[in-house]
N, CA, C and O atoms as a Maestro MAE file, in Angstrom:
{
 s_m_m2io_version
 :::
 2.0.0
}

f_m_ct {
 s_m_title
 :::
 protein
 m_atom[256] {
  # First column is atom index #
  i_m_mmod_type
  r_m_x_coord
  r_m_y_coord
  r_m_z_coord
  i_m_residue_number
  s_m_chain_name
  s_m_pdb_residue_name
  s_m_pdb_atom_name
  i_m_atomic_number
  :::
  1 25 -46.255 -34.441 29.136 1 A "VAL " " N  " 7
  2 3 -47.668 -35.538 29.352 1 A "VAL " " CA " 6
  3 2 -46.825 -36.764 29.699 1 A "VAL " " C  " 6
  4 15 -45.670 -36.774 29.273 1 A "VAL " " O  " 8
  5 25 -47.289 -37.860 30.462 2 A "SER " " N  " 7
  6 3 -46.660 -38.779 30.928 2 A "SER " " CA " 6
  7 2 -47.836 -39.713 30.331 2 A "SER " " C  " 6
  8 15 -48.173 -40.547 31.172 2 A "SER " " O  " 8
  9 25 -48.270 -39.774 29.604 3 A "SER " " N  " 7
  10 3 -49.329 -40.513 28.764 3 A "SER " " CA " 6
  11 2 -50.833 -41.009 28.131 3 A "SER " " C  " 6
  12 15 -51.410 -40.702 29.174 3 A "SER " " O  " 8
  13 25 -51.524 -41.331 27.598 4 A "VAL " " N  " 7
  14 3 -52.604 -40.539 26.125 4 A "VAL " " CA " 6
  15 2 -53.607 -42.094 26.869 4 A "VAL " " C  " 6
  16 15 -53.488 -43.059 27.623 4 A "VAL " " O  " 8
  17 25 -54.522 -41.418 26.012 5 A "CYS " " N  " 7
  18 3 -55.704 -42.658 26.641 5 A "CYS " " CA " 6
  19 2 -56.177 -42.314 25.051 5 A "CYS " " C  " 6
  20 15 -56.522 -41.191 24.684 5 A "CYS " " O  " 8
  21 25 -56.101 -43.980 23.844 6 A "CYS " " N  " 7
  22 3 -56.414 -43.650 23.169 6 A "CYS " " CA " 6
  23 2 -58.543 -44.259 22.802 6 A "CYS " " C  " 6
  24 15 -59.066 -44.776 23.789 6 A "CYS " " O  " 8
  25 25 -59.093 -44.186 22.032 7 A "TYR " " N  " 7
  26 3 -59.940 -45.485 21.844 7 A "TYR " " CA " 6
  27 2 -60.366 -44.477 19.846 7 A "TYR " " C  " 6
  28 15 -60.055 -43.390 19.359 7 A "TYR " " O  " 8
  29 25 -60.837 -45.177 19.573 8 A "PHE " " N  " 7
  30 3 -61.489 -45.509 18.371 8 A "PHE " " CA " 6
  31 2 -63.223 -44.877 17.792 8 A "PHE " " C  " 6
  32 15 -64.199 -45.034 18.526 8 A "PHE " " O  " 8
  33 25 -63.323 -44.307 16.656 9 A "LYS " " N  " 7
  34 3 -64.539 -44.050 15.981 9 A "LYS " " CA " 6
  35 2 -64.688 -44.737 15.031 9 A "LYS " " C  " 6
  36 15 -64.143 -44.200 14.066 9 A "LYS " " O  " 8
  37 25 -65.302 -45.976 14.692 10 A "ALA " " N  " 7
  38 3 -65.936 -46.135 12.805 10 A "ALA " " CA " 6
  39 2 -66.473 -45.822 13.068 10 A "ALA " " C  " 6
  40 15 -66.815 -45.566 14.223 10 A "ALA " " O  " 8
  41 25 -67.293 -45.474 11.203 11 A "TRP " " N  " 7
  42 3 -68.677 -45.108 10.995 11 A "TRP " " CA " 6
  43 2 -68.483 -45.860 10.396 11 A "TRP " " C  " 6
  44 15 -67.359 -46.024 9.922 11 A "TRP " " O  " 8
  45 25 -69.601 -46.738 10.123 12 A "LEU " " N  " 7
  46 3 -70.012 -48.012 9.208 12 A "LEU " " CA " 6
  47 2 -70.603 -47.999 7.661 12 A "LEU " " C  " 6
  48 15 -70.413 -48.552 6.578 12 A "LEU " " O  " 8
  49 25 -71.797 -46.579 8.539 13 A "ASP " " N  " 7
  50 3 -72.154 -46.460 6.839 13 A "ASP " " CA " 6
  51 2 -72.703 -44.647 7.102 13 A "ASP " " C  " 6
  52 15 -72.125 -43.896 7.888 13 A "ASP " " O  " 8
  53 25 -73.685 -44.317 6.408 14 A "GLU " " N  " 7
  54 3 -74.331 -43.166 6.610 14 A "GLU " " CA " 6
  55 2 -74.738 -42.638 7.957 14 A "GLU " " C  " 6
  56 15 -75.003 -41.451 8.147 14 A "GLU " " O  " 8
  57 25 -74.776 -43.576 8.894 15 A "GLU " " N  " 7
  58 3 -76.288 -43.926 10.431 15 A "GLU " " CA " 6
  59 2 -75.404 -44.433 11.193 15 A "GLU " " C  " 6
  60 15 -75.861 -44.267 12.324 15 A "GLU " " O  " 8
  61 25 -73.918 -45.213 11.320 16 A "THR " " N  " 7
  62 3 -74.148 -46.441 11.933 16 A "THR " " CA " 6
  63 2 -72.833 -45.479 11.782 16 A "THR " " C  " 6
  64 15 -71.760 -45.817 12.280 16 A "THR " " O  " 8
  65 25 -71.960 -45.791 14.205 17 A "THR " " N  " 7
  66 3 -71.064 -45.634 14.421 17 A "THR " " CA " 6
  67 2 -70.743 -46.426 15.263 17 A "THR " " C  " 6
  68 15 -71.585 -46.823 16.068 17 A "THR " " O  " 8
  69 25 -69.501 -46.846 15.302 18 A "LEU " " N  " 7
  70 3 -68.450 -48.139 16.270 18 A "LEU " " CA " 6
  71 2 -67.669 -47.690 16.888 18 A "LEU " " C  " 6
  72 15 -66.667 -47.403 16.233 18 A "LEU " " O  " 8
  73 25 -67.578 -47.284 18.726 19 A "THR " " N  " 7
  74 3 -67.364 -46.147 18.886 19 A "THR " " CA " 6
  75 2 -66.776 -46.458 20.395 19 A "THR " " C  " 6
  76 15 -67.711 -46.378 21.191 19 A "THR " " O  " 8
  77 25 -64.993 -46.932 21.339 20 A "ASN " " N  " 7
  78 3 -65.355 -46.650 22.461 20 A "ASN " " CA " 6
  79 2 -64.906 -46.087 23.838 20 A "ASN " " C  " 6
  80 15 -64.459 -46.541 24.891 20 A "ASN " " O  " 8
  81 25 -65.395 -44.322 23.078 21 A "SER " " N  " 7
  82 3 -65.312 -43.520 23.428 21 A "SER " " CA " 6
  83 2 -65.806 -43.350 25.263 21 A "SER " " C  " 6
  84 15 -66.854 -43.523 25.884 21 A "SER " " O  " 8
  85 25 -63.941 -42.784 25.741 22 A "PRO " " N  " 7
  86 3 -65.402 -42.699 27.566 22 A "PRO " " CA " 6
  87 2 -65.980 -41.816 27.478 22 A "PRO " " C  " 6
  88 15 -66.058 -41.271 28.579 22 A "PRO " " O  " 8
  89 25 -66.921 -40.854 26.093 23 A "TRP " " N  " 7
  90 3 -68.070 -40.475 26.323 23 A "TRP " " CA " 6
  91 2 -69.474 -40.723 25.978 23 A "TRP " " C  " 6
  92 15 -70.605 -40.238 25.977 23 A "TRP " " O  " 8
  93 25 -68.689 -41.858 25.655 24 A "ALA " " N  " 7
  94 3 -69.894 -43.316 24.603 24 A "ALA " " CA " 6
  95 2 -70.577 -43.576 25.909 24 A "ALA " " C  " 6
  96 15 -70.096 -43.509 27.040 24 A "ALA " " O  " 8
  97 25 -72.003 -43.940 25.469 25 A "PRO " " N  " 7
  98 3 -72.153 -45.578 26.384 25 A "PRO " " CA " 6
  99 2 -71.111 -47.016 26.322 25 A "PRO " " C  " 6
  100 15 -70.380 -47.454 25.434 25 A "PRO " " O  " 8
  101 25 -71.505 -47.593 28.009 26 A "GLN " " N  " 7
  102 3 -70.305 -48.480 27.468 26 A "GLN " " CA " 6
  103 2 -70.473 -49.536 26.686 26 A "GLN " " C  " 6
  104 15 -71.604 -49.947 26.430 26 A "GLN " " O  " 8
  105 25 -68.870 -50.374 25.989 27 A "THR " " N  " 7
  106 3 -69.072 -51.698 26.060 27 A "THR " " CA " 6
  107 2 -68.476 -52.219 25.824 27 A "THR " " C  " 6
  108 15 -67.461 -51.610 26.163 27 A "THR " " O  " 8
  109 25 -67.986 -53.663 25.126 28 A "HIS " " N  " 7
  110 3 -66.763 -54.284 25.456 28 A "HIS " " CA " 6
  111 2 -66.179 -54.015 25.572 28 A "HIS " " C  " 6
  112 15 -65.722 -54.062 26.714 28 A "HIS " " O  " 8
  113 25 -65.356 -53.299 24.360 29 A "TRP " " N  " 7
  114 3 -64.022 -52.679 24.202 29 A "TRP " " CA " 6
  115 2 -63.830 -51.732 25.537 29 A "TRP " " C  " 6
  116 15 -64.653 -51.441 26.406 29 A "TRP " " O  " 8
  117 25 -62.165 -51.280 25.358 30 A "THR " " N  " 7
  118 3 -62.089 -50.576 26.833 30 A "THR " " CA " 6
  119 2 -61.416 -49.788 25.886 30 A "THR " " C  " 6
  120 15 -61.518 -49.718 24.661 30 A "THR " " O  " 8
  121 25 -60.514 -49.051 26.928 31 A "GLN " " N  " 7
  122 3 -60.499 -47.042 25.866 31 A "GLN " " CA " 6
  123 2 -58.585 -48.021 26.578 31 A "GLN " " C  " 6
  124 15 -58.593 -48.547 27.691 31 A "GLN " " O  " 8
  125 25 -57.203 -48.043 25.650 32 A "LEU " " N  " 7
  126 3 -56.294 -48.261 25.332 32 A "LEU " " CA " 6
  127 2 -55.256 -47.147 26.538 32 A "LEU " " C  " 6
  128 15 -54.876 -46.362 25.671 32 A "LEU " " O  " 8
  129 25 -54.897 -46.849 27.258 33 A "ILE " " N  " 7
  130 3 -53.771 -46.462 28.131 33 A "ILE " " CA " 6
  131 2 -51.907 -46.265 28.188 33 A "ILE " " C  " 6
  132 15 -51.240 -46.624 29.158 33 A "ILE " " O  " 8
  133 25 -51.494 -45.815 27.299 34 A "TYR " " N  " 7
  134 3 -50.478 -45.827 26.488 34 A "TYR " " CA " 6
  135 2 -49.777 -44.821 28.121 34 A "TYR " " C  " 6
  136 15 -50.186 -43.804 28.680 34 A "TYR " " O  " 8
  137 25 -48.616 -45.735 28.394 35 A "THR " " N  " 7
  138 3 -46.971 -44.422 29.120 35 A "THR " " CA " 6
  139 2 -46.591 -44.386 28.742 35 A "THR " " C  " 6
  140 15 -46.705 -45.204 27.829 35 A "THR " " O  " 8
  141 25 -45.485 -43.470 28.674 36 A "PHE " " N  " 7
  142 3 -44.521 -42.919 28.025 36 A "PHE " " CA " 6
  143 2 -43.224 -43.152 28.751 36 A "PHE " " C  " 6
  144 15 -43.030 -42.893 29.939 36 A "PHE " " O  " 8
  145 25 -42.041 -43.856 27.599 37 A "ALA " " N  " 7
  146 3 -41.532 -44.361 28.929 37 A "ALA " " CA " 6
  147 2 -40.430 -42.289 29.649 37 A "ALA " " C  " 6
  148 15 -40.190 -41.953 30.809 37 A "ALA " " O  " 8
  149 25 -40.234 -41.812 28.837 38 A "GLN " " N  " 7
  150 3 -40.601 -41.001 29.512 38 A "GLN " " CA " 6
  151 2 -40.630 -39.487 29.015 38 A "GLN " " C  " 6
  152 15 -40.010 -38.964 28.089 38 A "GLN " " O  " 8
  153 25 -41.907 -38.729 30.279 39 A "PRO " " N  " 7
  154 3 -42.735 -37.457 29.733 39 A "PRO " " CA " 6
  155 2 -42.106 -36.852 28.629 39 A "PRO " " C  " 6
  156 15 -40.916 -36.756 28.328 39 A "PRO " " O  " 8
  157 25 -43.017 -36.507 28.150 40 A "ILE " " N  " 7
  158 3 -42.928 -35.321 26.854 40 A "ILE " " CA " 6
  159 2 -43.495 -34.178 27.259 40 A "ILE " " C  " 6
  160 15 -44.622 -34.030 27.733 40 A "ILE " " O  " 8
  161 25 -42.380 -33.094 26.982 41 A "ALA " " N  " 7
  162 3 -42.579 -31.920 27.814 41 A "ALA " " CA " 6
  163 2 -43.775 -30.502 26.600 41 A "ALA " " C  " 6
  164 15 -43.398 -30.033 25.526 41 A "ALA " " O  " 8
  165 25 -45.210 -30.185 27.343 42 A "ALA " " N  " 7
  166 3 -45.879 -29.665 27.023 42 A "ALA " " CA " 6
  167 2 -46.715 -28.782 27.484 42 A "ALA " " C  " 6
  168 15 -47.381 -29.087 28.473 42 A "ALA " " O  " 8
  169 25 -46.908 -27.179 26.728 43 A "LYS " " N  " 7
  170 3 -47.783 -26.674 27.669 43 A "LYS " " CA " 6
  171 2 -49.128 -26.564 27.928 43 A "LYS " " C  " 6
  172 15 -49.630 -27.546 27.381 43 A "LYS " " O  " 8
  173 25 -50.001 -25.912 28.463 44 A "ALA " " N  " 7
  174 3 -51.433 -26.764 28.708 44 A "ALA " " CA " 6
  175 2 -52.192 -25.782 27.779 44 A "ALA " " C  " 6
  176 15 -52.190 -24.557 27.666 44 A "ALA " " O  " 8
  177 25 -52.981 -27.012 27.025 45 A "GLY " " N  " 7
  178 3 -53.414 -26.058 26.145 45 A "GLY " " CA " 6
  179 2 -52.862 -26.117 24.421 45 A "GLY " " C  " 6
  180 15 -53.242 -25.446 23.462 45 A "GLY " " O  " 8
  181 25 -51.843 -27.189 24.510 46 A "GLU " " N  " 7
  182 3 -51.175 -27.354 22.936 46 A "GLU " " CA " 6
  183 2 -51.660 -28.231 23.112 46 A "GLU " " C  " 6
  184 15 -52.172 -28.662 24.145 46 A "GLU " " O  " 8
  185 25 -51.536 -28.871 21.588 47 A "ARG " " N  " 7
  186 3 -52.149 -30.214 20.675 47 A "ARG " " CA " 6
  187 2 -50.794 -31.106 20.300 47 A "ARG " " C  " 6
  188 15 -50.019 -30.891 19.368 47 A "ARG " " O  " 8
  189 25 -50.736 -32.076 21.204 48 A "LEU " " N  " 7
  190 3 -50.270 -32.703 20.088 48 A "LEU " " CA " 6
  191 2 -50.828 -33.865 18.693 48 A "LEU " " C  " 6
  192 15 -51.982 -33.902 18.267 48 A "LEU " " O  " 8
  193 25 -49.842 -34.598 18.263 49 A "ALA " " N  " 7
  194 3 -50.456 -35.079 17.213 49 A "ALA " " CA " 6
  195 2 -49.216 -36.644 17.307 49 A "ALA " " C  " 6
  196 15 -47.989 -36.729 17.360 49 A "ALA " " O  " 8
  197 25 -50.130 -37.469 17.292 50 A "PHE " " N  " 7
  198 3 -49.835 -38.699 17.591 50 A "PHE " " CA " 6
  199 2 -50.170 -40.045 16.788 50 A "PHE " " C  " 6
  200 15 -51.288 -39.983 16.276 50 A "PHE " " O  " 8
  201 25 -49.698 -40.875 16.620 51 A "GLU " " N  " 7
  202 3 -50.245 -41.980 15.858 51 A "GLU " " CA " 6
  203 2 -49.741 -43.476 15.886 51 A "GLU " " C  " 6
  204 15 -48.646 -44.032 15.810 51 A "GLU " " O  " 8
  205 25 -51.158 -43.893 16.040 52 A "LEU " " N  " 7
  206 3 -51.154 -45.282 16.794 52 A "LEU " " CA " 6
  207 2 -51.153 -46.467 15.762 52 A "LEU " " C  " 6
  208 15 -52.089 -46.866 15.069 52 A "LEU " " O  " 8
  209 25 -49.528 -47.046 15.859 53 A "ILE " " N  " 7
  210 3 -49.731 -48.272 14.377 53 A "ILE " " CA " 6
  211 2 -49.156 -49.880 16.018 53 A "ILE " " C  " 6
  212 15 -48.541 -50.062 17.068 53 A "ILE " " O  " 8
  213 25 -49.935 -50.457 15.061 54 A "TYR " " N  " 7
  214 3 -50.864 -51.608 15.213 54 A "TYR " " CA " 6
  215 2 -49.787 -52.912 14.209 54 A "TYR " " C  " 6
  216 15 -50.309 -53.282 13.157 54 A "TYR " " O  " 8
  217 25 -48.928 -53.290 14.425 55 A "ASP " " N  " 7
  218 3 -48.686 -54.338 13.984 55 A "ASP " " CA " 6
  219 2 -47.716 -56.249 14.181 55 A "ASP " " C  " 6
  220 15 -46.890 -57.026 13.702 55 A "ASP " " O  " 8
  221 25 -48.709 -55.992 15.274 56 A "GLY " " N  " 7
  222 3 -48.103 -57.197 16.001 56 A "GLY " " CA " 6
  223 2 -47.381 -56.721 17.169 56 A "GLY " " C  " 6
  224 15 -47.081 -57.540 18.037 56 A "GLY " " O  " 8
  225 25 -47.192 -55.985 17.247 57 A "ALA " " N  " 7
  226 3 -46.180 -54.730 18.227 57 A "ALA " " CA " 6
  227 2 -47.529 -53.382 19.541 57 A "ALA " " C  " 6
  228 15 -48.590 -54.000 19.619 57 A "ALA " " O  " 8
  229 25 -47.623 -52.361 20.160 58 A "LEU " " N  " 7
  230 3 -47.792 -51.225 19.911 58 A "LEU " " CA " 6
  231 2 -46.963 -50.386 19.786 58 A "LEU " " C  " 6
  232 15 -46.002 -50.497 20.546 58 A "LEU " " O  " 8
  233 25 -46.961 -49.214 18.808 59 A "ARG " " N  " 7
  234 3 -45.723 -48.926 18.722 59 A "ARG " " CA " 6
  235 2 -46.661 -46.809 18.834 59 A "ARG " " C  " 6
  236 15 -47.657 -46.730 18.115 59 A "ARG " " O  " 8
  237 25 -46.470 -46.082 19.260 60 A "LEU " " N  " 7
  238 3 -47.428 -45.282 19.509 60 A "LEU " " CA " 6
  239 2 -46.260 -43.579 19.250 60 A "LEU " " C  " 6
  240 15 -45.505 -42.960 19.999 60 A "LEU " " O  " 8
  241 25 -46.677 -43.417 17.875 61 A "VAL " " N  " 7
  242 3 -44.922 -42.885 17.110 61 A "VAL " " CA " 6
  243 2 -45.867 -40.844 17.637 61 A "VAL " " C  " 6
  244 15 -46.959 -40.493 17.190 61 A "VAL " " O  " 8
  245 25 -45.023 -40.015 18.560 62 A "LEU " " N  " 7
  246 3 -45.276 -38.018 17.744 62 A "LEU " " CA " 6
  247 2 -44.737 -37.869 16.449 62 A "LEU " " C  " 6
  248 15 -43.749 -38.216 15.803 62 A "LEU " " O  " 8
  249 25 -46.118 -36.999 16.283 63 A "LEU " " N  " 7
  250 3 -45.458 -36.542 14.950 63 A "LEU " " CA " 6
  251 2 -45.768 -35.388 15.255 63 A "LEU " " C  " 6
  252 15 -46.369 -34.968 16.243 63 A "LEU " " O  " 8
  253 25 -45.134 -34.608 13.946 64 A "GLU " " N  " 7
  254 3 -43.675 -33.624 14.082 64 A "GLU " " CA " 6
  255 2 -44.628 -31.745 14.144 64 A "GLU " " C  " 6
  256 15 -43.959 -30.716 14.241 64 A "GLU " " O  " 8
  :::
 }
 m_bond[254] {
  # First column is bond index #
  i_m_from
  i_m_to
  i_m_order
  :::
  1 1 2 1
  2 2 3 1
  3 3 4 2
  4 3 5 1
  5 5 6 1
  6 6 7 1
  7 7 8 2
  8 7 9 1
  9 9 10 1
  10 10 11 1
  11 11 12 2
  12 11 13 1
  13 13 14 1
  14 14 15 1
  15 15 16 2
  16 15 17 1
  17 17 18 1
  18 18 19 1
  19 19 20 2
  20 19 21 1
  21 21 22 1
  22 22 23 1
  23 23 24 2
  24 23 25 1
  25 25 26 1
  26 26 27 1
  27 27 28 2
  28 27 29 1
  29 29 30 1
  30 30 31 1
  31 31 32 2
  32 31 33 1
  33 33 34 1
  34 34 35 1
  35 35 36 2
  36 35 37 1
  37 37 38 1
  38 38 39 1
  39 39 40 2
  40 39 41 1
  41 41 42 1
  42 42 43 1
  43 43 44 2
  44 43 45 1
  45 45 46 1
  46 46 47 1
  47 47 48 2
  48 47 49 1
  49 49 50 1
  50 50 51 1
  51 51 52 2
  52 51 53 1
  53 53 54 1
  54 54 55 1
  55 55 56 2
  56 55 57 1
  57 57 58 1
  58 58 59 1
  59 59 60 2
  60 59 61 1
  61 61 62 1
  62 62 63 1
  63 63 64 2
  64 65 66 1
  65 66 67 1
  66 67 68 2
  67 67 69 1
  68 69 70 1
  69 70 71 1
  70 71 72 2
  71 71 73 1
  72 73 74 1
  73 74 75 1
  74 75 76 2
  75 75 77 1
  76 77 78 1
  77 78 79 1
  78 79 80 2
  79 79 81 1
  80 81 82 1
  81 82 83 1
  82 83 84 2
  83 83 85 1
  84 85 86 1
  85 86 87 1
  86 87 88 2
  87 87 89 1
  88 89 90 1
  89 90 91 1
  90 91 92 2
  91 91 93 1
  92 93 94 1
  93 94 95 1
  94 95 96 2
  95 95 97 1
  96 97 98 1
  97 98 99 1
  98 99 100 2
  99 99 101 1
  100 101 102 1
  101 102 103 1
  102 103 104 2
  103 103 105 1
  104 105 106 1
  105 106 107 1
  106 107 108 2
  107 107 109 1
  108 109 110 1
  109 110 111 1
  110 111 112 2
  111 111 113 1
  112 113 114 1
  113 114 115 1
  114 115 116 2
  115 115 117 1
  116 117 118 1
  117 118 119 1
  118 119 120 2
  119 119 121 1
  120 121 122 1
  121 122 123 1
  122 123 124 2
  123 123 125 1
  124 125 126 1
  125 126 127 1
  126 127 128 2
  127 127 129 1
  128 129 130 1
  129 130 131 1
  130 131 132 2
  131 131 133 1
  132 133 134 1
  133 134 135 1
  134 135 136 2
  135 135 137 1
  136 137 138 1
  137 138 139 1
  138 139 140 2
  139 139 141 1
  140 141 142 1
  141 142 143 1
  142 143 144 2
  143 143 145 1
  144 145 146 1
  145 146 147 1
  146 147 148 2
  147 147 149 1
  148 149 150 1
  149 150 151 1
  150 151 152 2
  151 151 153 1
  152 153 154 1
  153 154 155 1
  154 155 156 2
  155 155 157 1
  156 157 158 1
  157 158 159 1
  158 159 160 2
  159 159 161 1
  160 161 162 1
  161 162 163 1
  162 163 164 2
  163 163 165 1
  164 165 166 1
  165 166 167 1
  166 167 168 2
  167 167 169 1
  168 169 170 1
  169 170 171 1
  170 171 172 2
  171 171 173 1
  172 173 174 1
  173 174 175 1
  174 175 176 2
  175 175 177 1
  176 177 178 1
  177 178 179 1
  178 179 180 2
  179 179 181 1
  180 181 182 1
  181 182 183 1
  182 183 184 2
  183 183 185 1
  184 185 186 1
  185 186 187 1
  186 187 188 2
  187 187 189 1
  188 189 190 1
  189 190 191 1
  190 191 192 2
  191 191 193 1
  192 193 194 1
  193 194 195 1
  194 195 196 2
  195 195 197 1
  196 197 198 1
  197 198 199 1
  198 199 200 2
  199 199 201 1
  200 201 202 1
  201 202 203 1
  202 203 204 2
  203 203 205 1
  204 205 206 1
  205 206 207 1
  206 207 208 2
  207 207 209 1
  208 209 210 1
  209 210 211 1
  210 211 212 2
  211 211 213 1
  212 213 214 1
  213 214 215 1
  214 215 216 2
  215 215 217 1
  216 217 218 1
  217 218 219 1
  218 219 220 2
  219 219 221 1
  220 221 222 1
  221 222 223 1
  222 223 224 2
  223 223 225 1
  224 225 226 1
  225 226 227 1
  226 227 228 2
  227 227 229 1
  228 229 230 1
  229 230 231 1
  230 231 232 2
  231 231 233 1
  232 233 234 1
  233 234 235 1
  234 235 236 2
  235 235 237 1
  236 237 238 1
  237 238 239 1
  238 239 240 2
  239 239 241 1
  240 241 242 1
  241 242 243 1
  242 243 244 2
  243 243 245 1
  244 245 246 1
  245 246 247 1
  246 247 248 2
  247 247 249 1
  248 249 250 1
  249 250 251 1
  250 251 252 2
  251 251 253 1
  252 253 254 1
  253 254 255 1
  254 255 256 2
  :::
 }
}
């Protein structure tokens, strides 16, 4: 795995959501493509868990 595509879905109330998913109608928000410095070894179908952190700088952490 050399990169991941990140998007969000926000539940604003019981009936209203806001998303920039690539499968949803297009909005002015774009998805984020995060490219790793070194590829991560993974097998087809294997799930990888990540945590996206924004604290002035964008960091993506692989969860074990």
